[in-house]
Amino acid sequence: MGQLEEFSQIFRVIGFLGILACLAYLLNRFVSSSQLSKSTNSGKGIKLGETRSLGNKQFLVVAEYDSHKFLLGISPGRIERLAKLDPIDSSGADQI
């Protein structure tokens, strides 16, 4: 009967770990889907338009918030607003 008790205990441990893994998986899916729905439902937020590398960890970025667009210069330890961009005109070109 000693072996039967050992197998029974091993199966209980494996079953518990399986249930624990399923709960962790479901919790992870629930949290990630709720965060995704919050970000898509809000409508507000900073969106990155285009990004261009200037080399040496320096970038030009077009950031959008609502209907406003900004040209940002980004370097290590510093973010600077270079210009506020006008909305896109009917021809599809930005006016600076």
Coordinates of N, CA, C and O in Angstrom, one line a residue:
M1 N 0.8 -1.2 0.0 CA 0.0 0.0 0.0 C 0.9 1.3 0.0 O 0.4 2.3 -0.3
G2 N 2.1 1.2 0.3 CA 3.0 2.3 0.3 C 3.2 3.0 -1.0 O 3.2 4.2 -1.2
Q3 N 3.3 2.1 -2.1 CA 3.4 2.6 -3.4 C 2.1 3.3 -3.9 O 2.2 4.3 -4.6
L4 N 1.0 2.7 -3.5 CA -0.3 3.3 -3.9 C -0.5 4.7 -3.3 O -0.9 5.6 -4.0
E5 N 0.0 4.9 -2.1 CA -0.1 6.2 -1.4 C 0.8 7.2 -2.1 O 0.5 8.4 -2.2
E6 N 2.0 6.7 -2.5 CA 2.9 7.6 -3.2 C 2.4 8.1 -4.5 O 2.5 9.3 -4.8
F7 N 1.8 7.2 -5.3 CA 1.2 7.5 -6.6 C 0.1 8.5 -6.4 O -0.1 9.5 -7.1
S8 N -0.7 8.2 -5.4 CA -1.9 9.1 -5.1 C -1.4 10.5 -4.7 O -2.0 11.5 -5.2
Q9 N -0.4 10.6 -3.9 CA 0.2 11.9 -3.6 C 0.8 12.6 -4.8 O 0.6 13.8 -5.0
I10 N 1.5 11.9 -5.6 CA 2.1 12.5 -6.8 C 1.0 13.0 -7.8 O 1.1 14.1 -8.3
F11 N -0.1 12.2 -7.9 CA -1.2 12.7 -8.8 C -1.9 13.9 -8.2 O -2.3 14.8 -9.0
R12 N -2.0 14.0 -6.9 CA -2.6 15.2 -6.3 C -1.8 16.4 -6.5 O -2.3 17.5 -6.8
V13 N -0.4 16.2 -6.4 CA 0.5 17.4 -6.6 C 0.4 17.8 -8.1 O 0.3 19.0 -8.4
I14 N 0.5 16.8 -9.0 CA 0.4 17.2 -10.4 C -0.9 17.8 -10.8 O -1.0 18.8 -11.5
G15 N -2.0 17.3 -10.2 CA -3.3 17.9 -10.4 C -3.4 19.3 -9.9 O -3.9 20.2 -10.6
F16 N -2.9 19.6 -8.7 CA -2.9 20.9 -8.1 C -2.1 21.9 -9.0 O -2.5 23.0 -9.3
L17 N -0.9 21.4 -9.5 CA -0.1 22.3 -10.3 C -0.8 22.5 -11.7 O -0.6 23.6 -12.2
G18 N -1.5 21.6 -12.2 CA -2.2 21.8 -13.4 C -3.3 22.8 -13.3 O -3.5 23.7 -14.1
I19 N -4.1 22.7 -12.2 CA -5.1 23.7 -11.9 C -4.5 25.0 -11.7 O -5.0 26.0 -12.2
L20 N -3.4 25.1 -11.0 CA -2.7 26.4 -10.8 C -2.3 27.0 -12.1 O -2.4 28.2 -12.3
A21 N -1.7 26.2 -13.0 CA -1.3 26.7 -14.3 C -2.5 27.2 -15.1 O -2.4 28.2 -15.8
C22 N -3.6 26.5 -15.1 CA -4.8 26.9 -15.8 C -5.3 28.2 -15.3 O -5.7 29.1 -16.1
L23 N -5.3 28.4 -14.0 CA -5.8 29.6 -13.4 C -4.9 30.8 -13.8 O -5.3 31.9 -14.1
A24 N -3.5 30.5 -13.8 CA -2.6 31.6 -14.1 C -2.8 32.0 -15.6 O -2.7 33.2 -16.0
Y25 N -3.0 31.0 -16.5 CA -3.2 31.3 -17.9 C -4.5 32.1 -18.1 O -4.5 33.1 -18.8
L26 N -5.6 31.7 -17.4 CA -6.8 32.4 -17.6 C -6.7 33.9 -17.0 O -7.3 34.8 -17.6
L27 N -6.0 34.0 -15.9 CA -5.9 35.3 -15.3 C -5.0 36.2 -16.3 O -5.4 37.4 -16.5
N28 N -4.0 35.6 -16.9 CA -3.2 36.4 -17.8 C -4.0 36.8 -19.0 O -3.9 38.0 -19.5
R29 N -4.8 36.0 -19.6 CA -5.7 36.3 -20.7 C -6.7 37.4 -20.3 O -6.9 38.3 -21.1
F30 N -7.3 37.3 -19.1 CA -8.2 38.3 -18.7 C -7.6 39.6 -18.5 O -8.1 40.7 -19.0
V31 N -6.4 39.7 -17.9 CA -5.8 41.0 -17.7 C -5.3 41.6 -19.0 O -5.5 42.8 -19.2
S32 N -4.8 40.8 -19.9 CA -4.3 41.4 -21.2 C -5.5 41.8 -22.0 O -5.4 42.9 -22.7
S33 N -6.6 41.1 -22.0 CA -7.7 41.5 -22.8 C -8.4 42.8 -22.2 O -8.9 43.6 -23.0
S34 N -8.4 42.9 -20.9 CA -9.0 44.1 -20.3 C -8.1 45.3 -20.6 O -8.7 46.4 -20.8
Q35 N -6.8 45.2 -20.6 CA -5.9 46.3 -20.9 C -6.1 46.7 -22.3 O -6.1 47.9 -22.7
L36 N -6.2 45.7 -23.2 CA -6.4 46.0 -24.6 C -7.7 46.8 -24.9 O -7.7 47.7 -25.6
S37 N -8.8 46.3 -24.2 CA -10.1 47.0 -24.4 C -10.0 48.4 -23.8 O -10.7 49.3 -24.4
K38 N -9.3 48.6 -22.7 CA -9.2 50.0 -22.2 C -8.5 50.9 -23.1 O -8.9 52.0 -23.3
S39 N -7.4 50.4 -23.7 CA -6.6 51.3 -24.6 C -7.3 51.5 -25.9 O -7.2 52.6 -26.5
T40 N -8.2 50.6 -26.4 CA -8.9 50.9 -27.6 C -10.1 51.7 -27.4 O -10.6 52.4 -28.3
N41 N -10.7 51.6 -26.2 CA -12.0 52.3 -26.0 C -11.7 53.8 -25.6 O -12.6 54.6 -25.8
S42 N -10.6 54.1 -25.1 CA -10.4 55.4 -24.6 C -10.3 56.5 -25.7 O -10.8 57.6 -25.5
G43 N -9.7 56.1 -26.8 CA -9.6 57.1 -27.9 C -8.6 58.2 -27.7 O -8.1 58.7 -28.7
K44 N -8.3 58.5 -26.5 CA -7.3 59.5 -26.2 C -6.0 58.8 -25.9 O -6.0 57.7 -25.4
G45 N -4.9 59.5 -26.2 CA -3.6 58.9 -25.9 C -2.6 59.5 -26.9 O -3.0 60.0 -27.9
I46 N -1.4 59.3 -26.5 CA -0.3 59.7 -27.4 C -0.1 58.6 -28.4 O 0.1 57.5 -28.1
K47 N -0.1 59.0 -29.7 CA 0.2 58.1 -30.8 C 1.5 58.5 -31.5 O 1.7 59.7 -31.7
L48 N 2.4 57.6 -31.8 CA 3.6 57.9 -32.5 C 3.3 57.8 -34.0 O 2.9 56.7 -34.5
G49 N 3.5 58.8 -34.8 CA 3.3 58.8 -36.2 C 4.5 58.2 -36.9 O 4.7 57.0 -37.0
E50 N 5.5 59.0 -37.2 CA 6.7 58.5 -37.9 C 7.9 58.7 -37.0 O 7.9 59.6 -36.1
T51 N 8.9 57.9 -37.1 CA 10.1 58.0 -36.4 C 11.3 57.8 -37.3 O 11.3 56.9 -38.2
R52 N 12.2 58.7 -37.2 CA 13.4 58.7 -38.0 C 14.7 58.7 -37.1 O 14.8 59.6 -36.2
S53 N 15.6 57.8 -37.4 CA 16.8 57.8 -36.6 C 17.8 58.7 -37.2 O 18.0 58.8 -38.4
L54 N 18.4 59.5 -36.3 CA 19.5 60.4 -36.7 C 20.9 59.9 -36.4 O 21.9 60.5 -36.6
G55 N 20.9 58.7 -35.9 CA 22.2 58.1 -35.4 C 22.5 58.5 -34.0 O 22.0 59.4 -33.5
N56 N 23.5 57.8 -33.4 CA 24.0 58.1 -32.1 C 22.8 58.2 -31.1 O 22.8 59.1 -30.3
K57 N 21.8 57.3 -31.1 CA 20.7 57.3 -30.2 C 19.9 58.6 -30.2 O 19.4 59.1 -29.2
Q58 N 19.8 59.2 -31.4 CA 19.0 60.4 -31.6 C 17.9 60.2 -32.6 O 18.1 59.5 -33.6
F59 N 16.7 60.7 -32.3 CA 15.5 60.4 -33.2 C 14.7 61.7 -33.4 O 14.7 62.5 -32.5
L60 N 14.0 61.7 -34.5 CA 13.0 62.7 -34.8 C 11.7 61.9 -34.7 O 11.6 60.8 -35.4
V61 N 10.7 62.4 -34.0 CA 9.4 61.6 -33.9 C 8.2 62.6 -34.1 O 8.3 63.7 -33.6
V62 N 7.2 62.1 -34.8 CA 6.0 62.9 -34.9 C 5.0 62.2 -33.9 O 4.7 61.1 -34.1
A63 N 4.6 63.0 -32.9 CA 3.7 62.5 -31.9 C 2.4 63.2 -32.1 O 2.3 64.4 -32.3
E64 N 1.3 62.4 -31.9 CA -0.1 62.9 -32.1 C -0.9 62.7 -30.8 O -0.8 61.7 -30.2
Y65 N -1.6 63.8 -30.4 CA -2.5 63.7 -29.3 C -3.8 64.4 -29.7 O -3.8 65.6 -30.0
D66 N -4.9 63.7 -29.7 CA -6.2 64.3 -30.3 C -5.9 64.7 -31.7 O -5.5 63.9 -32.5
S67 N -6.1 66.0 -32.0 CA -5.9 66.4 -33.4 C -4.6 67.2 -33.5 O -4.3 67.8 -34.5
H68 N -3.8 67.2 -32.4 CA -2.5 68.0 -32.4 C -1.4 67.1 -32.8 O -1.3 65.9 -32.4
K69 N -0.4 67.7 -33.6 CA 0.8 66.9 -33.9 C 2.0 67.7 -33.5 O 2.0 69.0 -33.7
F70 N 3.0 67.0 -33.0 CA 4.2 67.7 -32.6 C 5.4 67.0 -33.2 O 5.5 65.7 -33.3
L71 N 6.5 67.7 -33.6 CA 7.7 67.2 -34.0 C 8.6 67.2 -32.7 O 8.9 68.3 -32.2
L72 N 9.1 66.0 -32.3 CA 9.9 65.9 -31.1 C 11.3 65.5 -31.5 O 11.5 64.6 -32.4
G73 N 12.3 66.0 -30.8 CA 13.7 65.6 -30.9 C 14.0 64.8 -29.7 O 13.8 65.3 -28.6
I74 N 14.5 63.6 -29.8 CA 14.8 62.7 -28.7 C 16.2 62.3 -28.7 O 16.7 61.8 -29.7
S75 N 16.9 62.5 -27.6 CA 18.3 62.0 -27.4 C 18.4 61.5 -26.0 O 17.5 61.6 -25.2
P76 N 19.5 60.8 -25.7 CA 19.6 60.2 -24.3 C 19.4 61.3 -23.3 O 20.2 62.3 -23.3
G77 N 18.5 61.1 -22.4 CA 18.3 62.0 -21.3 C 17.5 63.3 -21.6 O 17.4 64.2 -20.8
R78 N 17.0 63.4 -22.8 CA 16.3 64.6 -23.2 C 15.3 64.4 -24.3 O 15.5 63.7 -25.3
I79 N 14.1 65.1 -24.1 CA 13.1 65.1 -25.2 C 12.7 66.6 -25.3 O 12.4 67.3 -24.4
E80 N 12.8 67.0 -26.6 CA 12.5 68.5 -26.8 C 11.5 68.6 -27.9 O 11.5 67.9 -29.0
R81 N 10.5 69.5 -27.7 CA 9.5 69.8 -28.7 C 10.1 70.8 -29.7 O 10.5 71.9 -29.4
L82 N 10.3 70.3 -31.0 CA 10.9 71.2 -32.0 C 9.9 72.1 -32.7 O 10.2 73.2 -33.0
A83 N 8.7 71.5 -33.0 CA 7.7 72.3 -33.7 C 6.3 71.7 -33.5 O 6.2 70.5 -33.2
K84 N 5.3 72.6 -33.5 CA 3.9 72.1 -33.6 C 3.5 72.1 -35.0 O 3.7 73.0 -35.8
L85 N 3.0 70.9 -35.5 CA 2.7 70.7 -36.9 C 1.2 71.1 -37.1 O 0.4 70.8 -36.3
D86 N 1.0 71.7 -38.3 CA -0.4 72.0 -38.7 C -1.1 70.7 -39.1 O -0.5 69.7 -39.5
P87 N -2.4 70.7 -39.0 CA -3.2 69.5 -39.5 C -2.9 69.3 -41.0 O -2.6 70.2 -41.7
I88 N -3.2 68.1 -41.4 CA -3.0 67.7 -42.8 C -4.0 68.5 -43.7 O -5.2 68.5 -43.3
D89 N -3.6 69.1 -44.7 CA -4.5 69.8 -45.6 C -5.2 68.9 -46.6 O -4.9 67.7 -46.6
S90 N -6.0 69.3 -47.5 CA -6.8 68.5 -48.4 C -5.8 67.7 -49.4 O -6.2 66.7 -49.9
S91 N -4.6 68.2 -49.7 CA -3.8 67.5 -50.6 C -3.0 66.4 -49.9 O -2.4 65.6 -50.6
G92 N -3.1 66.3 -48.6 CA -2.4 65.2 -47.9 C -1.0 65.5 -47.4 O -0.3 64.7 -46.9
A93 N -0.5 66.8 -47.6 CA 0.8 67.2 -47.2 C 0.8 68.0 -45.9 O -0.1 68.8 -45.7
D94 N 1.7 67.8 -45.0 CA 1.8 68.6 -43.8 C 2.3 70.0 -44.1 O 3.2 70.1 -45.0
Q95 N 1.9 70.9 -43.4 CA 2.4 72.3 -43.5 C 3.1 72.6 -42.3 O 2.6 72.5 -41.2
I96 N 4.3 73.1 -42.4 CA 5.1 73.4 -41.2 C 5.3 74.9 -41.2 O 5.5 75.6 -42.1

